[in-house]
Coordinates of C-alpha atoms and ligand atoms in Angstrom, one line a residue:
M1 CA -7.6 21.4 2.5
C2 CA -9.3 25.3 1.7
G3 CA -11.4 24.5 -0.9
I4 CA -11.4 26.9 -4.0
V5 CA -14.3 28.1 -6.7
G6 CA -14.1 29.8 -9.2
Y7 CA -17.1 31.0 -11.7
V8 CA -18.7 32.8 -14.8
G9 CA -21.4 32.8 -16.0
K10 CA -24.3 35.1 -16.8
R11 CA -25.7 34.7 -13.1
D12 CA -25.1 36.4 -10.0
A13 CA -21.3 35.0 -9.3
L14 CA -21.8 36.2 -5.6
D15 CA -24.7 33.2 -4.6
I16 CA -23.3 30.6 -6.9
V17 CA -19.3 31.7 -5.1
V18 CA -21.1 31.4 -1.7
D19 CA -23.8 28.4 -2.0
A20 CA -20.4 26.7 -3.2
L21 CA -18.1 27.7 -0.6
R22 CA -21.0 26.3 1.7
R23 CA -21.2 23.3 0.7
M24 CA -17.3 22.7 0.6
E25 CA -17.2 23.5 4.0
Y26 CA -17.2 19.8 5.2
R27 CA -13.2 19.9 3.7
G28 CA -12.6 22.3 7.0
Y29 CA -11.5 25.6 7.0
D30 CA -10.8 28.4 9.4
S31 CA -11.7 31.4 7.2
A32 CA -13.2 32.8 3.9
G33 CA -13.3 34.5 0.9
V34 CA -14.8 35.8 -2.2
A35 CA -14.1 38.5 -4.8
I36 CA -16.0 39.2 -7.8
L37 CA -16.3 41.7 -10.6
D38 CA -18.9 44.1 -11.8
G39 CA -17.4 43.6 -15.6
Q40 CA -16.4 46.9 -15.1
G41 CA -13.4 47.0 -14.1
S42 CA -13.4 46.9 -10.1
L43 CA -13.3 44.4 -8.5
A44 CA -14.6 43.9 -5.2
V45 CA -13.8 41.5 -2.2
E46 CA -15.3 40.3 1.1
K47 CA -13.2 38.0 3.5
K48 CA -13.5 37.2 7.4
A49 CA -11.8 34.8 9.6
G50 CA -14.4 32.0 11.0
R51 CA -17.2 30.2 9.9
L52 CA -18.9 31.4 6.9
E53 CA -21.7 32.4 8.6
N54 CA -18.5 36.1 10.1
L55 CA -18.7 35.8 5.9
D56 CA -22.2 36.4 5.5
K57 CA -22.8 39.1 8.0
Q58 CA -20.2 41.3 6.1
I59 CA -21.1 40.9 3.1
A60 CA -24.6 41.9 4.6
E61 CA -23.0 44.8 6.7
V62 CA -21.5 45.9 3.1
G63 CA -24.5 45.4 0.5
R64 CA -24.3 42.7 -1.9
D65 CA -25.0 45.8 -3.8
S66 CA -21.7 46.2 -3.8
L67 CA -20.5 43.4 -5.0
A68 CA -23.0 42.4 -8.0
G69 CA -20.9 40.1 -11.1
S70 CA -21.4 37.5 -12.8
T71 CA -17.6 36.0 -12.6
G72 CA -16.2 35.8 -9.7
M73 CA -14.4 32.9 -7.0
G74 CA -14.5 32.5 -3.5
H75 CA -12.2 30.6 -0.9
T76 CA -11.8 28.5 2.8
R77 CA -8.7 28.8 4.0
W78 CA -7.1 26.2 6.2
A79 CA -4.6 28.0 7.2
T80 CA -0.6 26.8 6.5
H81 CA 1.8 30.1 6.2
G82 CA 0.2 32.7 8.6
Q83 CA -2.4 32.9 11.8
P84 CA -5.8 32.6 10.4
T85 CA -7.4 35.5 10.6
D86 CA -8.9 38.3 8.7
R87 CA -5.7 40.0 6.6
N88 CA -4.2 36.5 5.9
A89 CA -7.8 35.1 4.5
H90 CA -8.3 34.9 0.7
P91 CA -8.3 35.9 -2.0
H92 CA -5.4 38.3 -2.1
V93 CA -5.2 40.6 -4.1
S94 CA -2.5 43.2 -6.1
T95 CA -1.4 46.3 -5.3
D96 CA -3.6 48.3 -8.0
H97 CA -6.4 46.3 -6.3
K98 CA -7.2 44.7 -9.9
I99 CA -6.1 41.4 -9.5
A100 CA -7.2 38.1 -7.1
V101 CA -6.0 34.6 -6.6
V102 CA -6.9 32.2 -4.5
H103 CA -4.3 28.9 -3.4
N104 CA -4.9 25.9 -2.2
G105 CA -1.5 24.4 -1.4
I106 CA 1.6 25.4 -0.6
I107 CA 4.4 27.7 -1.8
E108 CA 7.2 26.6 -1.2
N109 CA 9.3 29.0 -2.5
Y110 CA 7.4 32.0 -1.5
A111 CA 10.9 33.1 0.9
P112 CA 12.9 34.3 -1.6
L113 CA 10.7 35.2 -3.8
R114 CA 8.3 38.1 -0.8
T115 CA 12.2 38.9 -0.4
E116 CA 13.1 39.8 -4.8
L117 CA 9.6 41.5 -4.4
E118 CA 10.3 43.6 -1.8
D119 CA 13.4 43.9 -3.0
A120 CA 11.6 45.6 -5.8
G121 CA 9.4 48.2 -3.7
V122 CA 6.2 45.9 -3.1
E123 CA 4.9 46.0 0.8
F124 CA 2.8 42.8 1.8
S125 CA -1.0 42.9 3.6
S126 CA -0.4 39.7 4.7
D127 CA 1.7 36.4 6.0
T128 CA 0.7 33.6 4.3
D129 CA 3.2 32.5 0.7
T130 CA -0.1 32.9 -1.8
E131 CA 0.9 36.8 -1.5
T132 CA 3.8 37.1 -3.5
A133 CA 1.1 35.1 -6.6
V134 CA -0.5 38.1 -6.5
H135 CA 2.1 40.3 -6.8
L136 CA 4.7 37.8 -9.5
M137 CA 1.0 38.2 -11.8
E138 CA 1.4 41.8 -11.4
R139 CA 4.8 42.6 -12.3
E140 CA 4.3 40.2 -15.2
Y141 CA 1.1 41.3 -16.3
T142 CA 1.9 45.1 -15.9
V143 CA 5.8 45.3 -17.1
G144 CA 6.5 41.6 -17.6
E145 CA 7.7 40.3 -21.7
H146 CA 4.1 39.5 -22.0
A147 CA 2.5 42.7 -20.2
G148 CA -1.4 43.3 -20.9
D149 CA -1.6 39.3 -21.4
F150 CA -3.5 38.6 -18.6
V151 CA -3.3 34.6 -20.0
A152 CA 0.4 35.2 -20.2
A153 CA 1.1 36.3 -17.4
A154 CA -0.2 34.1 -15.6
Y155 CA 1.6 31.0 -17.3
A156 CA 4.6 33.0 -16.3
T157 CA 3.6 33.6 -12.8
L158 CA 3.2 29.9 -12.7
R159 CA 6.4 29.0 -13.9
R160 CA 8.4 30.7 -11.0
L161 CA 6.5 29.0 -8.7
E162 CA 7.7 26.1 -7.0
G163 CA 5.7 23.4 -4.7
A164 CA 2.5 22.6 -3.9
F165 CA -0.8 24.9 -5.0
T166 CA -3.9 25.1 -7.2
L167 CA -3.9 29.0 -8.0
V168 CA -7.3 30.5 -9.2
F169 CA -6.8 34.1 -10.8
T170 CA -9.1 36.8 -12.3
H171 CA -8.6 40.5 -13.7
A172 CA -11.0 43.2 -13.2
D173 CA -10.2 44.2 -17.0
H174 CA -10.2 41.0 -17.8
P175 CA -14.2 39.6 -16.4
D176 CA -14.9 37.1 -19.3
T177 CA -11.9 35.2 -17.8
I178 CA -10.9 32.8 -15.6
V179 CA -7.0 31.3 -16.1
A180 CA -7.2 28.6 -12.8
A181 CA -3.4 26.0 -12.4
R182 CA -3.0 22.6 -10.3
R183 CA 0.6 21.1 -9.7
S184 CA 0.0 18.6 -7.1
T185 CA -3.7 19.4 -5.7
P186 CA -7.2 19.5 -6.5
L187 CA -9.0 21.1 -9.0
V188 CA -11.5 20.5 -11.3
V189 CA -13.2 22.0 -14.0
G190 CA -17.3 22.5 -13.8
V191 CA -18.7 21.8 -17.6
G192 CA -22.7 24.0 -17.6
D193 CA -24.9 25.9 -20.4
G194 CA -23.0 29.3 -20.6
E195 CA -21.2 29.0 -17.2
M196 CA -18.0 27.3 -16.7
F197 CA -16.7 26.8 -12.9
V198 CA -13.3 25.7 -11.6
A199 CA -13.9 24.3 -7.5
S200 CA -11.4 22.3 -5.6
D201 CA -13.8 19.5 -6.3
V202 CA -17.1 18.6 -7.8
T203 CA -19.0 19.4 -4.9
A204 CA -19.1 23.2 -5.1
F205 CA -21.0 22.9 -8.3
I206 CA -22.8 19.7 -8.9
E207 CA -26.0 21.5 -8.2
H208 CA -25.4 23.0 -11.0
T209 CA -24.3 20.1 -13.0
R210 CA -22.7 17.1 -13.5
D211 CA -20.2 17.6 -16.9
A212 CA -16.6 18.1 -15.6
V213 CA -12.5 18.0 -16.6
E214 CA -10.3 16.7 -14.7
L215 CA -7.2 18.5 -14.9
G216 CA -3.7 16.5 -14.5
Q217 CA 0.0 17.3 -12.9
D218 CA 1.1 21.3 -13.7
E219 CA -2.2 22.4 -15.9
V220 CA -3.6 25.3 -16.4
V221 CA -7.4 25.8 -17.5
V222 CA -8.9 29.4 -19.2
I223 CA -11.9 29.7 -18.7
T224 CA -15.2 31.7 -20.5
A225 CA -19.0 31.7 -19.7
D226 CA -18.7 29.6 -23.3
G227 CA -15.5 27.8 -23.1
Y228 CA -12.5 26.5 -21.6
T229 CA -9.2 25.6 -22.9
V230 CA -6.8 23.3 -21.2
T231 CA -3.0 23.9 -21.5
D232 CA 0.6 23.2 -19.9
F233 CA 1.9 25.8 -17.5
D234 CA 3.7 26.9 -21.1
G235 CA -0.3 27.4 -23.1
V236 CA 0.4 24.4 -25.0
V237 CA -2.9 22.9 -25.1
T238 CA -3.6 19.4 -24.0
G239 CA -7.0 18.6 -23.6
G240 CA -8.9 17.7 -20.1
K241 CA -10.2 14.4 -19.1
P242 CA -13.9 15.0 -19.4
F243 CA -16.2 13.4 -16.8
H244 CA -19.7 12.2 -16.1
I245 CA -20.6 13.2 -12.4
D246 CA -22.9 10.2 -11.6
W247 CA -23.2 10.5 -7.2
D248 CA -25.4 12.6 -5.2
L249 CA -24.3 15.7 -3.4
A250 CA -23.0 13.6 -0.5
A251 CA -21.1 11.1 -1.9
A252 CA -19.9 14.3 -3.5
E253 CA -18.5 15.6 -0.8
K254 CA -16.6 12.4 0.6
G255 CA -14.8 12.0 -2.5
G256 CA -17.8 9.0 -3.8
Y257 CA -16.8 7.5 -0.3
D258 CA -18.4 5.7 1.7
Y259 CA -17.3 7.2 5.2
F260 CA -14.8 10.5 5.1
M261 CA -11.8 7.9 7.0
L262 CA -12.0 6.0 4.2
K263 CA -11.3 9.1 1.4
E264 CA -8.8 9.9 4.3
I265 CA -6.9 6.5 4.3
A266 CA -7.4 7.6 0.4
E267 CA -5.3 10.4 1.0
Q268 CA -1.8 9.7 2.8
P269 CA 0.0 10.0 -0.2
A270 CA -0.4 13.7 -0.7
A271 CA -0.9 13.8 3.5
L272 CA 2.9 12.8 3.6
S273 CA 4.2 14.5 1.3
D274 CA 2.5 17.4 1.7
T275 CA 4.4 17.3 5.0
L276 CA 7.3 17.0 3.6
L277 CA 7.6 20.0 1.2
G278 CA 9.5 22.4 1.2
H279 CA 11.0 20.9 4.9
L280 CA 14.5 21.0 3.4
Q281 CA 16.3 23.3 2.6
D282 CA 19.5 24.2 1.4
G283 CA 20.6 20.3 3.2
R284 CA 19.1 21.7 5.7
I285 CA 16.2 20.4 7.7
V286 CA 13.7 23.8 8.8
L287 CA 10.9 23.9 11.0
D288 CA 7.7 26.2 10.1
E289 CA 7.9 28.3 13.6
Q290 CA 11.7 28.5 15.5
R291 CA 10.8 30.2 18.5
L292 CA 14.6 29.0 19.8
S293 CA 17.5 29.7 18.7
D294 CA 20.4 27.0 17.2
Q295 CA 22.1 27.0 20.6
D296 CA 18.7 26.2 22.8
L297 CA 18.4 23.7 20.7
R298 CA 22.5 22.4 20.3
D299 CA 22.1 22.6 24.3
V300 CA 18.7 20.0 24.3
D301 CA 19.6 16.8 26.7
K302 CA 17.0 15.0 26.6
V303 CA 13.5 14.8 24.8
F304 CA 10.5 14.0 26.1
V305 CA 7.4 13.2 24.3
V306 CA 3.9 13.9 24.8
A307 CA 0.8 13.2 23.3
C308 CA -3.0 10.9 23.5
G309 CA -3.7 7.8 21.6
T310 CA -2.7 7.8 18.3
A311 CA -0.6 10.6 17.8
Y312 CA 1.2 8.7 21.6
H313 CA 1.8 5.9 19.5
A314 CA 3.2 8.5 16.5
G315 CA 6.2 9.7 19.4
M316 CA 6.6 6.0 20.7
I317 CA 8.0 5.4 16.6
A318 CA 9.7 8.8 17.0
K319 CA 11.2 7.6 19.6
Y320 CA 13.3 4.8 18.0
A321 CA 14.2 7.2 15.3
I322 CA 14.7 10.0 16.9
E323 CA 17.4 8.1 19.6
H324 CA 18.9 6.4 16.6
W325 CA 19.5 9.8 14.9
T326 CA 20.3 11.9 17.7
R327 CA 22.4 9.4 20.4
L328 CA 19.6 12.1 22.8
P329 CA 17.8 9.4 25.6
V330 CA 13.8 9.6 24.0
E331 CA 10.8 9.2 26.8
V332 CA 7.0 8.8 25.1
E333 CA 4.0 9.9 28.1
L334 CA 1.3 9.5 28.0
A335 CA 0.1 13.4 28.1
S336 CA -2.4 13.1 30.9
E337 CA 0.1 11.3 33.0
F338 CA 2.4 13.9 32.1
R339 CA 2.6 16.3 34.9
Y340 CA 1.0 14.0 37.5
R341 CA 4.5 12.2 38.5
D342 CA 7.2 15.3 38.3
P343 CA 8.8 14.5 35.1
V344 CA 12.4 16.0 35.9
L345 CA 13.1 18.7 33.0
D346 CA 15.0 21.6 33.1
R347 CA 16.5 24.4 29.8
S348 CA 18.2 21.9 27.9
T349 CA 14.5 18.8 27.5
L350 CA 13.1 19.8 24.4
V351 CA 9.3 18.7 24.9
V352 CA 7.6 17.5 22.1
A353 CA 3.7 17.5 21.7
I354 CA 2.3 15.9 19.3
S355 CA -1.8 16.4 18.5
Q356 CA -3.4 16.9 15.3
S357 CA -5.9 19.1 16.9
G358 CA -3.6 21.3 18.9
E359 CA -6.4 21.4 21.3
T360 CA -6.3 17.9 23.0
A361 CA -6.7 19.2 27.2
D362 CA -4.3 16.1 27.8
T363 CA -1.5 17.8 25.9
L364 CA -2.5 21.0 26.4
E365 CA -1.3 20.9 30.4
A366 CA 1.5 18.7 29.6
V367 CA 3.2 21.6 27.0
R368 CA 1.6 24.1 30.2
H369 CA 4.3 22.1 32.8
A370 CA 6.2 21.3 30.8
K371 CA 6.7 25.1 29.7
D372 CA 6.1 25.7 33.8
Q373 CA 8.7 23.4 34.6
K374 CA 11.4 26.2 31.6
A375 CA 11.7 23.2 29.4
R376 CA 11.7 24.2 25.4
V377 CA 8.5 22.7 23.6
L378 CA 8.0 21.7 20.4
A379 CA 4.5 21.5 18.5
I380 CA 3.5 18.9 15.6
C381 CA 0.5 19.3 14.9
N382 CA -2.3 19.5 12.0
T383 CA -4.0 22.4 13.2
N384 CA -2.7 26.1 12.4
G385 CA -3.3 28.8 15.5
A386 CA -4.3 25.8 17.9
Q387 CA -4.2 26.4 21.5
I388 CA -0.9 24.6 21.8
P389 CA 1.0 25.6 18.4
R390 CA 0.5 28.8 20.3
E391 CA 2.4 28.0 23.3
S392 CA 4.6 26.4 22.0
D393 CA 8.4 27.6 21.1
A394 CA 9.1 25.7 17.8
V395 CA 5.8 24.3 15.7
L396 CA 5.7 21.7 13.2
Y397 CA 2.2 21.4 11.0
T398 CA 1.5 18.5 9.3
H399 CA -0.2 19.2 6.5
A400 CA -2.7 16.6 6.1
G401 CA -5.5 18.3 5.7
P402 CA -8.7 18.2 8.8
E403 CA -9.5 15.5 9.6
I404 CA -12.9 14.6 9.6
G405 CA -14.0 11.3 10.6
V406 CA -13.3 10.5 14.8
A407 CA -10.6 8.0 14.0
S408 CA -7.4 9.1 13.2
T409 CA -5.5 7.8 10.1
K410 CA -4.0 9.9 8.1
C411 CA -2.6 12.3 10.5
F412 CA -0.8 9.5 12.2
L413 CA 1.8 8.8 9.1
A414 CA 1.8 12.8 9.1
Q415 CA 2.9 12.5 12.4
I416 CA 5.1 10.4 12.0
A417 CA 7.5 11.8 9.0
A418 CA 6.7 15.6 11.5
A419 CA 8.5 14.1 15.2
Y420 CA 11.2 12.4 12.1
M421 CA 11.5 15.1 10.6
V422 CA 12.2 17.1 14.2
G423 CA 14.7 13.8 14.9
L424 CA 16.7 15.5 11.5
A425 CA 16.2 18.8 12.9
L426 CA 18.0 17.7 15.9
A427 CA 20.6 15.9 14.6
Q428 CA 21.0 18.8 12.3
A429 CA 22.1 21.5 16.1
V430 CA 23.6 18.9 17.9
G431 CA 25.8 17.0 15.1
T432 CA 25.6 13.3 14.7
K433 CA 24.7 13.9 11.5
Y434 CA 26.4 15.0 8.6
Q435 CA 24.8 17.3 5.8
D436 CA 25.0 14.5 3.1
E437 CA 23.4 11.8 5.1
V438 CA 20.2 14.3 7.2
V439 CA 19.0 14.7 2.8
R440 CA 19.3 11.1 2.3
E441 CA 17.0 10.6 5.2
F442 CA 14.5 13.2 3.9
E443 CA 14.8 11.3 0.7
A444 CA 14.1 8.0 2.0
L445 CA 11.4 9.9 3.5
E446 CA 10.3 11.1 0.4
Q447 CA 9.9 8.0 -1.2
I448 CA 7.6 6.3 1.7
P449 CA 3.8 8.1 -0.3
Q450 CA 4.6 6.1 -3.5
A451 CA 4.4 2.9 -1.4
V452 CA 2.3 4.0 0.4
E453 CA 0.6 4.4 -2.7
K454 CA 1.2 0.9 -3.6
V455 CA -0.5 -1.0 -0.2
L456 CA -3.9 1.4 -1.3
E457 CA -4.5 -0.3 -3.8
Q458 CA -3.5 -4.0 -2.5
M459 CA -5.9 -3.8 -0.1
E460 CA -9.2 -5.6 -1.8
P461 CA -7.8 -9.0 0.1
V462 CA -7.6 -7.1 3.6
R463 CA -11.1 -6.2 2.9
D464 CA -12.4 -9.8 2.4
L465 CA -10.1 -11.2 5.2
A466 CA -11.6 -8.1 7.7
R467 CA -15.2 -9.7 6.5
Q468 CA -14.0 -13.0 7.1
F469 CA -13.3 -12.3 10.7
A470 CA -15.5 -9.5 11.1
S471 CA -17.7 -12.0 14.6
S472 CA -14.1 -12.3 15.6
D473 CA -14.5 -10.9 19.5
T474 CA -11.1 -11.1 20.6
V475 CA -7.8 -9.7 18.1
L476 CA -4.5 -9.7 19.0
F477 CA -2.1 -7.5 17.4
L478 CA 1.7 -8.7 17.5
G479 CA 5.0 -6.1 16.5
R480 CA 8.5 -5.7 17.1
H481 CA 11.0 -2.7 18.2
V482 CA 8.8 0.4 15.6
G483 CA 6.6 -2.3 15.1
Y484 CA 5.2 -2.4 18.3
P485 CA 3.5 0.4 18.3
V486 CA 2.0 -0.3 14.6
A487 CA 0.3 -3.3 17.0
L488 CA -0.7 -0.5 19.4
E489 CA -2.1 1.1 16.6
G490 CA -3.8 -1.4 15.3
A491 CA -5.8 -3.0 18.5
L492 CA -6.4 0.7 18.5
K493 CA -8.8 0.8 16.1
L494 CA -10.5 -1.7 15.5
K495 CA -11.0 -1.4 19.4
E496 CA -12.6 2.4 19.1
L497 CA -14.0 1.3 15.3
A498 CA -15.6 -1.8 15.7
Y499 CA -16.0 -2.1 19.6
I500 CA -13.5 -5.7 19.6
H501 CA -11.3 -6.8 22.4
A502 CA -8.2 -6.2 20.5
E503 CA -4.8 -5.7 22.3
G504 CA -1.1 -5.4 21.2
F505 CA 1.8 -6.5 22.1
A506 CA 6.1 -6.3 22.2
A507 CA 5.5 -9.8 20.5
G508 CA 9.1 -10.8 23.0
E509 CA 6.7 -10.1 26.2
L510 CA 3.8 -12.2 24.8
K511 CA 5.7 -15.6 27.3
H512 CA 5.7 -13.6 29.9
G513 CA 1.8 -13.3 30.2
P514 CA -0.2 -12.7 27.1
I515 CA 0.2 -16.1 25.5
A516 CA -2.3 -17.6 27.9
L517 CA -4.0 -15.8 25.6
I518 CA -3.4 -18.1 22.7
E519 CA -6.6 -20.3 21.4
D520 CA -7.4 -21.8 18.7
G521 CA -9.2 -20.3 15.9
L522 CA -8.1 -16.8 18.1
P523 CA -6.8 -14.4 14.8
V524 CA -3.4 -12.9 15.9
I525 CA -2.7 -9.5 13.3
I526 CA 1.6 -9.6 13.5
V527 CA 3.6 -6.8 11.9
M528 CA 6.8 -8.4 10.3
P529 CA 9.9 -6.0 10.4
S530 CA 12.2 -6.8 7.5
P531 CA 14.6 -10.1 7.0
T532 CA 17.5 -7.3 5.5
G533 CA 17.0 -4.4 7.8
R534 CA 16.6 -5.8 11.2
A535 CA 17.4 -9.7 11.1
L536 CA 17.6 -11.2 14.4
L537 CA 14.8 -9.0 15.4
H538 CA 13.2 -10.9 12.4
S539 CA 14.7 -14.3 13.5
K540 CA 13.0 -13.4 16.9
M541 CA 9.4 -12.2 15.0
V542 CA 9.7 -15.7 12.9
S543 CA 10.4 -17.7 16.6
N544 CA 7.2 -15.9 17.9
I545 CA 4.8 -17.1 15.8
R546 CA 5.8 -20.4 15.0
E547 CA 5.3 -20.7 19.3
I548 CA 1.5 -19.2 18.9
Q549 CA 0.4 -21.2 15.8
A550 CA 1.3 -23.7 18.0
R551 CA -1.0 -23.1 20.5
G552 CA -4.1 -22.5 17.9
A553 CA -3.5 -19.7 16.7
T554 CA -4.6 -17.9 13.0
T555 CA -2.3 -15.6 12.4
I556 CA -2.5 -12.7 9.7
V557 CA 1.2 -11.8 8.8
I558 CA 2.0 -8.4 7.1
A559 CA 5.6 -8.9 5.4
E560 CA 7.5 -8.1 2.8
P561 CA 6.9 -9.7 -0.7
D562 CA 10.1 -11.6 -0.3
D563 CA 10.6 -12.5 3.7
D564 CA 9.7 -16.1 2.7
A565 CA 9.8 -17.1 6.2
A566 CA 6.8 -14.7 7.5
A567 CA 4.9 -16.7 4.2
A568 CA 6.2 -19.7 5.5
V569 CA 3.8 -19.1 9.1
A570 CA 1.5 -16.9 8.1
D571 CA -2.1 -18.5 7.9
H572 CA -2.6 -15.5 5.6
L573 CA -0.1 -13.3 4.0
I574 CA -0.6 -9.0 3.2
P575 CA 1.9 -7.9 1.8
I576 CA 4.0 -4.2 1.5
P577 CA 6.6 -3.8 0.3
A578 CA 10.2 -2.9 1.1
T579 CA 10.9 -0.2 2.8
P580 CA 14.1 0.5 5.9
T581 CA 12.9 -0.1 9.0
L582 CA 12.2 2.8 10.3
L583 CA 10.1 3.5 7.8
Q584 CA 8.5 1.0 7.6
P585 CA 5.3 1.8 9.6
L586 CA 4.8 4.2 7.5
V587 CA 2.9 1.4 5.2
S588 CA 2.1 -0.6 7.3
T589 CA -0.3 0.6 9.6
V590 CA -2.4 1.4 6.0
P591 CA -3.8 -2.3 6.0
L592 CA -4.8 -2.4 9.9
Q593 CA -7.0 0.5 9.5
V594 CA -8.0 -0.6 6.2
F595 CA -8.6 -4.2 8.1
A596 CA -10.1 -1.7 11.3
A597 CA -12.5 -0.2 9.0
T598 CA -14.1 -3.2 7.0
V599 CA -14.3 -4.8 10.1
A600 CA -16.6 -2.2 12.1
Q601 CA -18.2 -1.7 8.4
S602 CA -18.9 -5.4 8.7
R603 CA -20.2 -4.8 11.7
G604 CA -22.7 -2.4 10.7
Y605 CA -21.0 0.5 12.7
D606 CA -20.9 4.1 11.5
V607 CA -17.4 4.7 11.0
D608 CA -16.3 8.6 10.9
K609 CA -18.6 8.5 14.4
P610 CA -16.8 5.9 16.5
R611 CA -19.5 5.7 19.9
N612 CA -18.2 7.3 23.4
L613 CA -15.3 9.5 21.2
A614 CA -15.0 13.2 19.9
K615 CA -13.2 13.9 17.2
S616 CA -11.2 16.5 19.7
V617 CA -10.9 16.0 23.2
T618 CA -11.1 19.6 24.9
V619 CA -11.8 17.8 28.5
E620 CA -9.0 16.3 30.7
Ligands
LIG701 O1 -5.9 15.9 18.8 P1 -4.9 14.6 19.4 O2 -4.3 14.7 18.2 O3 -4.6 15.5 20.5 O4 -5.8 13.8 19.7 C1 -5.5 12.4 20.8 C2 -6.2 11.0 20.5 O5 -7.6 12.0 21.2 C3 -7.3 10.4 19.0 O6 -5.6 10.4 18.5 C4 -7.4 10.0 19.4 O7 -6.5 8.3 20.5 C5 -7.9 9.2 18.1 N1 -9.4 8.4 17.7 C6 -7.2 7.9 17.1 O8 -8.2 7.8 16.2

């Protein structure tokens, strides 16, 4: 996600801020900008879409002298609201050009705030949610209860915001002070000698200081060159947690993990919460971009999901939920096959294209084919402004943040959550669910990040198991119902990361052929359906496990903690929290990701860059 840095000190702020942005490039971004205070009441802002080189070029053109000063901030943007363009790049400035703000996250109540501000005569110059914060701040500072008091005006502004955000404010008339706040998105303070930093992560300032302060949820930090004060949103001092950074720079970029993929696995609770954030408004599911009328949605009589690889597995899982909630038929197609088999499409077909990158050639061509046939296309994508969302009639973005590891992890969970929201949006449009039922399903989804957090806390035994089986030639994966695509995903992860022969099967299909593969000691990983949700499936799975155990398989069973029947047939048990059946893939996938990554590491492979693979596949 976005990279943020703020600096107050005695040195040239521009150099420090631009260097920090360069160090945070690994976070992914689509535009960048800086704001520098000259200390005499002026604020200079430069920002540019694209790579940091574009910003460098612009700074060279306007001349570095116009950006002289020892207080400043910078931002690399990963677009959420509004396309990645110059005007949407941060910092955003107040109408009087005194206040600048940079932001990471989503201001959930930006729409009513924007209306309120526009009604009061404010003219917006971007499509971002962020700009509401700077105009609110300007109002608080000029005519609010705390007029003229920069810090108090910032508190008052923050109290009006909902959602997830890290915000950094500067004011040209208060060049010695920066105010920064965090709610659910990252922010750390760097404590230097006569200089202070705020940043999204420690990589931004590790070159200058290794003393840092961690901020808690809903905390604000006010920094000057000589110190910092941490408070809550009401200004009550809370303290902050000082710590010393002992990572080197490379480890810092990966948040202390050895690989981006491991960091991304750990980020899954946040990826899920951020993806869900703001999509239930007044009891209704809302998409990000909708160029379709309500009537278009009501007219849908068939759904196709098109995607590749991991995104295809997310689509397979979503089929169960969408059909269950909408009673509409859903077909899930490999995007690479879709347009070559002449699928039956018309105006009332909804094609849901799922793609992390939004640039996958197979999926893009499937979208184009669907549009040629007059079908409506809805994209689920993690990259704002990518080609697939641009060519689609509606878009729901997954807010997983940049996924750098080639193997998709956090985006998979976010895609499932997004596809479920599409299912609920359709159910509300076609009338198969009452409003309170939609709200209930959404609230159940909102519980899942916590469950994933719990799974992540219990991964050490899974790593041990993975090391134990790291030299296996073959690993099989079994699932039923939504657990079947999870088995496919577990096998894909192991293939692509550890180069081991791995296959996923629907457990009921075993006796129609694959059971011939079972031999003494063969590891088989089983995704156990919940004993409470679909009891029939559960007992059938127990029988399937007995069949393979009788033929010598070593069974590794992922099951709920109270599932005694599963424990009885498990040579190794991996417990996961109990969830409603349709939501189980969001937790049961996690141990499979950890298993695959650990096997790959044990075999000495680079899990971020598996051989022969590219992160985004832009050729057919
Ligand atoms: O960017 P996309 O989601 O369209 O990419 C689709 C697949 O190429 C991708 O999921 C691939 O299968 C991953 N390497 C799996 O980990």
